[in-house]
Amino acid sequence: MHIDGLGYLSNIREINTATGSFLSCTINALHGSTEKPEYTRFDVTVSGKQTSSLIRRCQNAVNEEKKVLIGFKLSNLTADVFTLTKGDHAGESRASLKARLIKISFIKVGQNMVYKAEKPESADSTY
């Protein structure tokens, strides 16, 4: 299953493990009406050299708390349950959606389009 959407990028980080390292980030995907949008949070592992390079290009803007909006494609969606350990809601369970970020179709920092993927030629145009 693949999920296409758009959302705000945050929490870009390099995760180091005993077997290597990988790039991870959070996407708060937009859905619902434009007047009162809703958000769904995805904790994603970045997959592929081009996608990793594009996410790394966003690191400074995210660190400066600028709004970074991306068009994305996710795969391998899984749900996980965790328990809050701090704050007023400590002890409560929450769901976490995890996926692999496999493609970025555009990146906007503020109002500026900083990346737009080229559209592949459709199969029909080759005939």
Rosetta silent file (secondary structure, phi, psi, omega in degrees, C-alpha in Angstrom):
SEQUENCE: MHIDGLGYLSNIREINTATGSFLSCTINALHGSTEKPEYTRFDVTVSGKQTSSLIRRCQNAVNEEKKVLIGFKLSNLTADVFTLTKGDHAGESRASLKARLIKISFIKVGQNMVYKAEKPESADSTY
SCORE:     score description
SCORE:     0.000 S_00000001
   1 L     0.000  137.272  175.511    0.000    0.000    0.000 S_00000001
   2 E  -117.298  147.412  177.716    1.212    3.505   -0.845 S_00000001
   3 E  -122.467  122.613  174.606   -0.001    6.758    0.665 S_00000001
   4 E  -104.976  139.180  179.472    0.273   10.027   -1.283 S_00000001
   5 E  -170.308 -172.286  173.094   -0.205   13.295    0.535 S_00000001
   6 E  -136.692  146.884 -177.380    1.135   16.634    1.631 S_00000001
   7 E  -170.553  175.387 -177.539    2.237   17.706    5.044 S_00000001
   8 E   -92.980  136.635 -176.846    4.644   19.610    7.221 S_00000001
   9 E   -92.742  139.226  175.696    8.122   18.268    7.874 S_00000001
  10 E  -155.197  172.125  170.779    9.729   18.276   11.336 S_00000001
  11 E    51.160   50.341  176.966   12.143   16.472   13.647 S_00000001
  12 E   -74.921  129.002 -177.253   14.744   15.463   11.036 S_00000001
  13 E  -153.944  153.107  175.236   17.323   13.256   12.721 S_00000001
  14 E   -96.689  126.410  179.748   19.996   10.651   12.092 S_00000001
  15 E  -104.367  124.722  178.598   19.402    7.424   14.037 S_00000001
  16 E  -104.172  130.972  177.876   22.489    5.354   14.884 S_00000001
  17 E  -126.686  176.113  178.534   22.144    1.638   15.594 S_00000001
  18 L   -64.566  -25.759 -177.147   24.553   -1.243   16.072 S_00000001
  19 L  -100.341    1.644 -179.644   24.074   -2.183   12.404 S_00000001
  20 E   144.814 -161.102  179.703   24.370    1.313   10.900 S_00000001
  21 E  -135.131  160.935  177.344   22.471    4.566   10.704 S_00000001
  22 E  -151.159  159.923 -179.462   19.410    5.905    8.929 S_00000001
  23 E   -93.529  137.165 -178.810   17.564    9.189    8.439 S_00000001
  24 E  -135.135  155.581  175.904   14.222    9.696   10.150 S_00000001
  25 E  -160.461  174.894  177.958   11.694   12.542   10.334 S_00000001
  26 E  -116.288  137.597  173.794    8.109   13.384   11.191 S_00000001
  27 E  -121.359  124.450  172.933    5.433   14.393    8.682 S_00000001
  28 E   -98.817   97.591 -174.059    2.190   15.988    9.872 S_00000001
  29 E   -76.833  137.726  179.334   -0.053   15.196    6.905 S_00000001
  30 E   -87.458  140.641  170.467   -2.907   17.551    6.081 S_00000001
  31 E  -156.976  165.421 -177.541   -6.450   16.369    5.448 S_00000001
  32 L    93.471 -162.892 -175.894   -9.970   17.727    5.730 S_00000001
  33 L   -76.278  154.827  178.336  -11.212   21.181    4.782 S_00000001
  34 L   -71.609  -24.839  179.080   -8.886   24.076    4.036 S_00000001
  35 L   -73.143  -34.527 -178.899  -10.772   26.232    6.559 S_00000001
  36 L  -140.432   74.702 -176.107  -10.175   23.788    9.416 S_00000001
  37 L   -68.323  152.562  173.508   -7.461   21.323    8.420 S_00000001
  38 E  -114.284  161.818 -176.461   -6.719   18.215   10.432 S_00000001
  39 E  -128.444  142.461  170.418   -3.354   16.533   10.790 S_00000001
  40 E  -122.540  127.673 -176.712   -2.175   12.940   10.951 S_00000001
  41 E   -89.271  132.242  173.595    1.342   12.352   12.248 S_00000001
  42 E  -122.074  126.695  170.553    3.646    9.875   10.526 S_00000001
  43 E   -94.168  116.365 -170.305    7.051    8.927   11.945 S_00000001
  44 E  -120.262  149.962  169.468    8.990    7.941    8.851 S_00000001
  45 E  -100.315  128.394 -177.102   12.252    6.320    7.878 S_00000001
  46 E   -81.117  130.402 -175.056   13.702    7.985    4.788 S_00000001
  47 L  -120.321  130.868  175.792   14.410    5.519    1.979 S_00000001
  48 L    97.654  148.517 -176.709   16.631    6.059   -1.064 S_00000001
  49 H   -65.260  -45.899 -177.279   19.533    8.360   -1.900 S_00000001
  50 H   -65.733  -44.573 -179.908   17.527   11.070   -3.665 S_00000001
  51 H   -63.242  -42.579  177.721   14.858   11.224   -0.958 S_00000001
  52 H   -61.173  -43.408  179.484   17.533   11.332    1.773 S_00000001
  53 H   -61.435  -42.837  179.704   19.363   14.128   -0.041 S_00000001
  54 H   -64.713  -42.065  178.754   16.161   16.171   -0.351 S_00000001
  55 H   -64.410  -42.278  179.059   15.320   15.744    3.343 S_00000001
  56 H   -61.182  -34.127  177.460   18.864   16.755    4.340 S_00000001
  57 H   -63.592  -22.398 -178.580   18.446   19.941    2.253 S_00000001
  58 L   -89.202   -8.007 -172.363   15.504   20.833    4.524 S_00000001
  59 H   -54.153  -49.828 -177.731   17.446   20.402    7.790 S_00000001
  60 H   -63.051  -43.829 -179.858   18.371   24.081    8.308 S_00000001
  61 H   -62.099  -41.870  178.296   14.875   25.355    7.525 S_00000001
  62 H   -65.669  -43.007  178.385   13.330   22.840    9.949 S_00000001
  63 H   -61.608  -32.724  178.302   15.902   23.734   12.631 S_00000001
  64 L   -84.278    6.807  178.255   14.996   27.418   12.140 S_00000001
  65 L    59.922   31.627  172.089   11.326   26.425   12.649 S_00000001
  66 L   -79.042  154.305  177.517   10.309   27.559    9.167 S_00000001
  67 L   -78.003  118.472  179.116    7.234   25.909    7.672 S_00000001
  68 E  -116.163  109.101 -178.707    8.434   23.184    5.298 S_00000001
  69 E  -101.783  130.533  179.501    5.581   21.681    3.260 S_00000001
  70 E  -127.153  149.755  165.072    6.272   18.561    1.198 S_00000001
  71 E   -93.520  135.026 -171.270    4.383   16.363   -1.232 S_00000001
  72 E  -141.572  162.701  170.006    5.196   12.771   -0.340 S_00000001
  73 E  -130.081  127.720  178.954    4.683    9.074   -1.013 S_00000001
  74 E  -113.162  154.581  173.157    4.850    6.596    1.887 S_00000001
  75 E  -138.962  172.569  175.376    4.990    2.803    1.934 S_00000001
  76 E    55.047   49.177 -179.320    5.049   -0.005    4.521 S_00000001
  77 E   -68.485  131.400  173.958    2.568    1.633    6.909 S_00000001
  78 E  -136.704  156.420  176.278    2.452    0.122   10.404 S_00000001
  79 E  -113.280  145.101 -179.898    0.807    1.162   13.653 S_00000001
  80 E  -136.117  149.551  177.391    2.475    1.023   17.034 S_00000001
  81 E  -113.266  134.917  177.235    1.144    1.724   20.519 S_00000001
  82 E  -133.878  162.422 -179.619    3.205    3.552   23.127 S_00000001
  83 E  -112.362  129.593  177.683    2.568    4.832   26.653 S_00000001
  84 L   -66.938  137.992 -177.244    3.196    8.451   27.615 S_00000001
  85 L  -111.697  -10.376 -177.152    5.699    8.708   30.465 S_00000001
  86 L  -132.932  162.188  172.260    5.622   12.452   31.228 S_00000001
  87 L    83.326 -172.267 -176.890    3.158   15.270   31.674 S_00000001
  88 L   -63.936  -23.737 -176.309   -0.531   15.421   32.515 S_00000001
  89 L  -104.368   16.938  179.738   -1.290   12.406   30.331 S_00000001
  90 L   -54.886  136.597 -179.142    1.432   10.103   31.715 S_00000001
  91 L    93.775  -14.490  179.163    0.310    6.485   31.676 S_00000001
  92 L   -83.182  147.399  178.469   -2.077    6.983   28.744 S_00000001
  93 E   -91.615  146.318  177.098   -1.613    4.970   25.554 S_00000001
  94 E  -135.744  156.990  176.121   -1.273    6.580   22.133 S_00000001
  95 E   -98.022  146.474  175.893   -0.991    5.254   18.593 S_00000001
  96 E  -127.699  128.486  176.303    1.973    5.978   16.351 S_00000001
  97 E   -97.300  126.165 -179.101    1.858    5.549   12.571 S_00000001
  98 E  -119.459  147.575 -178.942    5.179    4.533   11.054 S_00000001
  99 E  -159.730  175.529  173.377    6.108    4.278    7.383 S_00000001
 100 E  -105.693  129.733  175.144    8.904    4.579    4.853 S_00000001
 101 E   -85.406  111.704 -173.728    9.235    7.860    2.959 S_00000001
 102 E  -108.690  -14.576 -178.773    9.987    6.724   -0.591 S_00000001
 103 E  -157.701  144.965  172.876    9.376    9.828   -2.727 S_00000001
 104 E  -121.061  126.398 -179.069    9.108   13.607   -2.500 S_00000001
 105 E   -95.487  -27.032  174.883    7.171   15.387   -5.250 S_00000001
 106 E  -160.009  160.652  174.410    7.741   18.974   -4.055 S_00000001
 107 E  -136.770  127.977  172.954    9.193   21.045   -1.216 S_00000001
 108 E  -120.155  129.291  172.957    8.018   24.515   -0.180 S_00000001
 109 E  -109.259  113.854 -170.938    9.825   26.532    2.487 S_00000001
 110 L    63.283 -125.972  178.245    7.440   29.278    3.545 S_00000001
 111 L   -97.259    0.604 -174.663    5.912   30.473    0.266 S_00000001
 112 E   -95.732  123.404  173.719    8.942   29.520   -1.856 S_00000001
 113 E   -76.148  114.793 -177.352    8.907   26.377   -3.993 S_00000001
 114 E  -105.122  -12.533  177.317   12.454   25.032   -3.583 S_00000001
 115 E  -156.567  136.691  172.851   12.016   21.656   -5.307 S_00000001
 116 E  -141.562  122.524 -179.387    9.568   20.154   -7.775 S_00000001
 117 L   -67.111  145.054  174.353   10.043   16.655   -9.177 S_00000001
 118 L   -71.686  139.759  177.240    9.948   16.258  -12.912 S_00000001
 119 L   -79.436  130.137  177.505    6.865   14.453  -14.104 S_00000001
 120 L   -68.988  150.447  175.900    7.747   11.200  -15.849 S_00000001
 121 L   -64.197  138.446  178.155    6.498   10.786  -19.377 S_00000001
 122 L   -73.941  155.957 -178.813    3.308    8.787  -19.434 S_00000001
 123 H   -62.398  -30.769 -178.412    3.381    5.419  -21.161 S_00000001
 124 H   -66.401  -29.606 -175.077    0.805    6.661  -23.673 S_00000001
 125 H   -74.235  -10.769 -179.519    3.123    9.378  -25.003 S_00000001
 126 H   -90.225   -2.556 -178.793    5.641    6.821  -26.274 S_00000001
 127 L  -101.205    0.000    0.000    3.250    5.273  -28.780 S_00000001
